[in-house]
Short mmCIF file of C-alpha atoms and ligand atoms in Angstrom, two decimals:
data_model
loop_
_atom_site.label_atom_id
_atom_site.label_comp_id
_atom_site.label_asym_id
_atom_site.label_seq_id
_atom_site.Cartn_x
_atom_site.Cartn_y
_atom_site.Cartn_z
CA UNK A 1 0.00 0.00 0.00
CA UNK A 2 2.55 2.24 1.31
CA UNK A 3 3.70 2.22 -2.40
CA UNK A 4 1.16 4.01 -3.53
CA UNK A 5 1.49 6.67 -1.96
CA UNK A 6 3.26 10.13 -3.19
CA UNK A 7 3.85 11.75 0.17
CA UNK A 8 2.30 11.70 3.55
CA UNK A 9 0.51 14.36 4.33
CA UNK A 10 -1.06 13.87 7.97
CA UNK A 11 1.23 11.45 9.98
CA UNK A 12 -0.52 9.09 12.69
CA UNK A 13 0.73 11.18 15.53
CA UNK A 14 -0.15 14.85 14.09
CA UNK A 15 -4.15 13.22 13.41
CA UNK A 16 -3.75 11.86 17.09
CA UNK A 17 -2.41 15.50 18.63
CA UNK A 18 -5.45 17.34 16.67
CA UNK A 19 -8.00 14.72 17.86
CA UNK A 20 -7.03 15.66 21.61
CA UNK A 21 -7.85 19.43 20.53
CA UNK A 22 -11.15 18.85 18.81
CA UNK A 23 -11.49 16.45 21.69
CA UNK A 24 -11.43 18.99 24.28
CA UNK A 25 -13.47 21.77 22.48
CA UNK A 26 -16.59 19.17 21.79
CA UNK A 27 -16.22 18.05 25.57
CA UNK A 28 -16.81 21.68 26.58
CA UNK A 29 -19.67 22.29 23.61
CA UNK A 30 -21.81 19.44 24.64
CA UNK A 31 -21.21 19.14 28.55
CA UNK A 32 -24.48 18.47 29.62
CA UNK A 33 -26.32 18.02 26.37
CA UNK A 34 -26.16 14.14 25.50
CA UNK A 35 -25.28 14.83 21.65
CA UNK A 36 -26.11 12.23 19.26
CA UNK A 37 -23.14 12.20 17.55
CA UNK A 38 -23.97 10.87 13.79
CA UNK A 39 -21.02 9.40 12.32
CA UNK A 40 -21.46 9.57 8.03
CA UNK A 41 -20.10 5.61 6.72
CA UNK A 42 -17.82 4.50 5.86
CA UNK A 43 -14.84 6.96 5.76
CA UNK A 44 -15.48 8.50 8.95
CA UNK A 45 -15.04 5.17 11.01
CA UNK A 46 -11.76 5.17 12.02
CA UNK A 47 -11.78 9.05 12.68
CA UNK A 48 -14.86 8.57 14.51
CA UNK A 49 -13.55 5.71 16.96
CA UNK A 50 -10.66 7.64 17.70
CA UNK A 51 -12.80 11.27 18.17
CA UNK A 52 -15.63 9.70 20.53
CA UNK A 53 -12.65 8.68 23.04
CA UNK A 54 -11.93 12.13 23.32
CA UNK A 55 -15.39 13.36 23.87
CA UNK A 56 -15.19 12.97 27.92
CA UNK A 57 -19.26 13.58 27.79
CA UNK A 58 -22.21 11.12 28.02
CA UNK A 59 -22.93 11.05 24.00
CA UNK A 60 -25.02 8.46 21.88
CA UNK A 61 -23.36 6.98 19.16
CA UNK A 62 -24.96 6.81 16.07
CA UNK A 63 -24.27 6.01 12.49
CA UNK A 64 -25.45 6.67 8.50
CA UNK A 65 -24.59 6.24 5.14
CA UNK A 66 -25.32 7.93 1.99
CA UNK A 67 -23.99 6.26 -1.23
CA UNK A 68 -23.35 8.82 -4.22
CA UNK A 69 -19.32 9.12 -4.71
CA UNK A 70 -17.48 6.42 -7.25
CA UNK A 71 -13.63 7.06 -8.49
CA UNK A 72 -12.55 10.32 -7.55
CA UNK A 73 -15.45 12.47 -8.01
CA UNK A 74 -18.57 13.05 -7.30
CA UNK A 75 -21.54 11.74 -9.39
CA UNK A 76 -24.36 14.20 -7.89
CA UNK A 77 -26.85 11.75 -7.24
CA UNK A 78 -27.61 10.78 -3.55
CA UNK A 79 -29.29 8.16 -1.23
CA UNK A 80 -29.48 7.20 2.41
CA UNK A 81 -28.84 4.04 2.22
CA UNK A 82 -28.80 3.44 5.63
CA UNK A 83 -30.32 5.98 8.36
CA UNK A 84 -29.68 6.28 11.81
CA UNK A 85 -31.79 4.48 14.36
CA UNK A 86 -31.52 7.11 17.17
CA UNK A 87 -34.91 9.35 17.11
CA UNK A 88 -33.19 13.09 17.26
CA UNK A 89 -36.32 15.25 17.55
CA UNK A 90 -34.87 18.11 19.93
CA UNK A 91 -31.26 16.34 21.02
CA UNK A 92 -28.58 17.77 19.87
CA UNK A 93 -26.73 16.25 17.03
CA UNK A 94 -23.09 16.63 16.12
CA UNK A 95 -22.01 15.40 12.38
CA UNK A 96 -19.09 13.62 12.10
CA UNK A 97 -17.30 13.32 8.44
CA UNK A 98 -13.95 12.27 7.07
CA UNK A 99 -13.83 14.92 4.08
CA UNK A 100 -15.62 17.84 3.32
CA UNK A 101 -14.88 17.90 -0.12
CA UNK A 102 -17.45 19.61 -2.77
CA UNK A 103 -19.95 19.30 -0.11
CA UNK A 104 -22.61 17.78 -1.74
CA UNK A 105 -22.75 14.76 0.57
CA UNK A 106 -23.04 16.83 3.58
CA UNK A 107 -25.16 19.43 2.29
CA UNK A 108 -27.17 16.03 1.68
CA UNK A 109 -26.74 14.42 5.16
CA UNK A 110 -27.62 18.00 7.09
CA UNK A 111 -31.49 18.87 4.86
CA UNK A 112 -32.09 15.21 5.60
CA UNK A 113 -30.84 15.28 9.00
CA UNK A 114 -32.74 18.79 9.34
CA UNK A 115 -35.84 17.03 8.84
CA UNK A 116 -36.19 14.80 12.05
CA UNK A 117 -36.09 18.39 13.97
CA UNK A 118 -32.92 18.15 16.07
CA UNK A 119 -32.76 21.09 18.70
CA UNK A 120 -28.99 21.67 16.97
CA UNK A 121 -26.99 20.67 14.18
CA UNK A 122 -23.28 20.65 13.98
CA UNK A 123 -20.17 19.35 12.03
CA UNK A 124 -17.36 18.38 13.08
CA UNK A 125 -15.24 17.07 9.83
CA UNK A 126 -11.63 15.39 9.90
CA UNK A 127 -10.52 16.70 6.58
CA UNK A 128 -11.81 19.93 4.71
CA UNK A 129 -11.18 20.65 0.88
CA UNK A 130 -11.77 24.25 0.46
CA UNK A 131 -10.89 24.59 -3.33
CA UNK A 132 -13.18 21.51 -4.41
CA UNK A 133 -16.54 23.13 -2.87
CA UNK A 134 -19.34 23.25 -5.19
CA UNK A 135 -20.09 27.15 -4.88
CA UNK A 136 -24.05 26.02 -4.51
CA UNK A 137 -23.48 24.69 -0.77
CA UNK A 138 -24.57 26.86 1.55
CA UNK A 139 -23.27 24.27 4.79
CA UNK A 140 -20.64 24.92 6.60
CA UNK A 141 -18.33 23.00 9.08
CA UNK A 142 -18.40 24.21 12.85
CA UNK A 143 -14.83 21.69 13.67
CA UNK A 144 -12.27 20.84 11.07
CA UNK A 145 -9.28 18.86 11.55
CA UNK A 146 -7.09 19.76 8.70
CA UNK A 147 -7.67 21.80 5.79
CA UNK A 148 -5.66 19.69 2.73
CA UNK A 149 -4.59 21.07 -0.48
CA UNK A 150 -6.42 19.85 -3.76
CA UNK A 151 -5.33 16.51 -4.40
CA UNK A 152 -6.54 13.09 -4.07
CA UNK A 153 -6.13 11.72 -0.43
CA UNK A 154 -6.39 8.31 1.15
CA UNK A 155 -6.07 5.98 4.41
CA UNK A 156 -7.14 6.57 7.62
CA UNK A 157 -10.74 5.23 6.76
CA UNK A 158 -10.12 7.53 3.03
CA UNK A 159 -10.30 4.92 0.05
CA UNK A 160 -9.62 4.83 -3.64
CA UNK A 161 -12.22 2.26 -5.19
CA UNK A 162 -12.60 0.48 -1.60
CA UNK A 163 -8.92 0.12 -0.79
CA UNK A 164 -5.92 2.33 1.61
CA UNK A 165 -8.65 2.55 4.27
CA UNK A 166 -6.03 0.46 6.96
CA UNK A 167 -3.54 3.23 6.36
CA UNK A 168 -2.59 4.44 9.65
CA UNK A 169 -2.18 7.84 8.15
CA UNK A 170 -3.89 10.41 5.23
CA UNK A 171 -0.85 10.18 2.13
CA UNK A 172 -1.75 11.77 -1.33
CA UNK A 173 -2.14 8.38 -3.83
CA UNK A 174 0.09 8.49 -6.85
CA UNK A 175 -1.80 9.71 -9.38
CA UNK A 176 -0.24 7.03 -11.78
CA UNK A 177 -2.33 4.42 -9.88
CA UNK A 178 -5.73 5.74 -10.39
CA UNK A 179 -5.04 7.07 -14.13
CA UNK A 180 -3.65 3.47 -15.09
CA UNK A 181 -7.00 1.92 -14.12
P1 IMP B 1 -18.18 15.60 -1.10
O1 IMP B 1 -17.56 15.86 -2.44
O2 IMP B 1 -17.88 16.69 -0.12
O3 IMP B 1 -19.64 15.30 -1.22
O4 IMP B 1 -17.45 14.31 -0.54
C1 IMP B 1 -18.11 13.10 -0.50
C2 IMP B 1 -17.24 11.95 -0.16
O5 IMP B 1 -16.28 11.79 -1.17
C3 IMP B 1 -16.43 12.02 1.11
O6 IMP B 1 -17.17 11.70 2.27
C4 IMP B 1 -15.37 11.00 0.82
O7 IMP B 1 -15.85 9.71 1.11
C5 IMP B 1 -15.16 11.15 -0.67
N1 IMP B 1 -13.96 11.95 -0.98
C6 IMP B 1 -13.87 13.25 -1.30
N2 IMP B 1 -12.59 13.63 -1.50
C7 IMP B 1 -11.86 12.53 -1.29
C8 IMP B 1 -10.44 12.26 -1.31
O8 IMP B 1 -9.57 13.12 -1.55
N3 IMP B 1 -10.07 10.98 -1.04
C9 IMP B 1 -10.97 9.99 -0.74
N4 IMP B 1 -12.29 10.20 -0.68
C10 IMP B 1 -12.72 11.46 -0.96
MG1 MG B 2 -17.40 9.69 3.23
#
């Protein structure tokens, strides 16, 4: 896998160090609140296990997927193809994502979201793409990790047609290996 990659552009210990940070400033935010903290499948897993150890708060975990992006971009079209189970009406919900990329899929996740009349809405997002946002999205993110430069990233739950997800860190893929297939 390692390979693969061009360069490394979050290492595992400079992801762990921000998580503590974010960590800290979501314990304060929802002291007292329960959040249900929506985690958006299947990127965000291993960001999410490692965030929700760091939220020191009582929280309910909860989990979604929408299915829309093949390759490396977006197609446009979305489902929920799975929902959560939690029933949100007035709790407070906190969104968690790997990649804010063109925004589409969160745009997508928060009307949908919006609609089952949680008391607050928030995102908290590993990864944020500035330069790839689709100028129609009006969403923003409330927590980001990292903003990245404009280039294709993988591992740490980020894939290229299902695969780097194990990498223990984010690493820019070799563009030779997606334009040879
Ligand atoms: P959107 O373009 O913001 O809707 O991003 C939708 C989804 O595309 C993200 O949740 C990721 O799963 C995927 N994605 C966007 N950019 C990248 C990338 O650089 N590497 C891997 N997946 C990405
Ligand atoms: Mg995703």
């Amino acid at each position: 896998m390692d390979k693969d990659i061009a360069k490394v552009l979050l290492t595992q210990e400079q992801i762990a160090e921000r998580i503590r940070e974010l960590g800290q400033e979501l314990s304060s935010e929802y002291a007292g609140k329960n959040p249900v903290v929506v985690g958006v499948l299947k990127g965000v897993v291993i960001f999410y296990a490692d965030m929700i150890r760091h939220i020191t708060v009582p929280c309910q975990m909860d989990f979604m997927c929408i299915s829309s992006y093949k390759g490396t971009s977006s197609t446009g079209t979305m489902t929920v193809s799975k929902d959560i189970s939690a029933d949100i009406r007035g709790r407070h919900v906190l969104i968690l994502e790997d990649i804010f990329d063109t925004g589409n899929s969160l745009e997508y996740t928060v009307r949908h979201l919006k609609e089952k009349g949680p008391a607050s809405l928030k995102i908290c997002t590993l990864l944020d793409k500035p330069e790839r946002r689709n100028p129609n999205v009006t969403v923003q993110a409330d927590y980001v990790g990292f903003t990245v430069p404009n280039e294709f990233v993988v591992g740490y739950g980020l894939d290229y047609n299902e695969g780097y997800r194990n990498l223990p860190y984010v690493g820019v893929l070799k563009p030779e290996v997606y334009e040879t297939k």
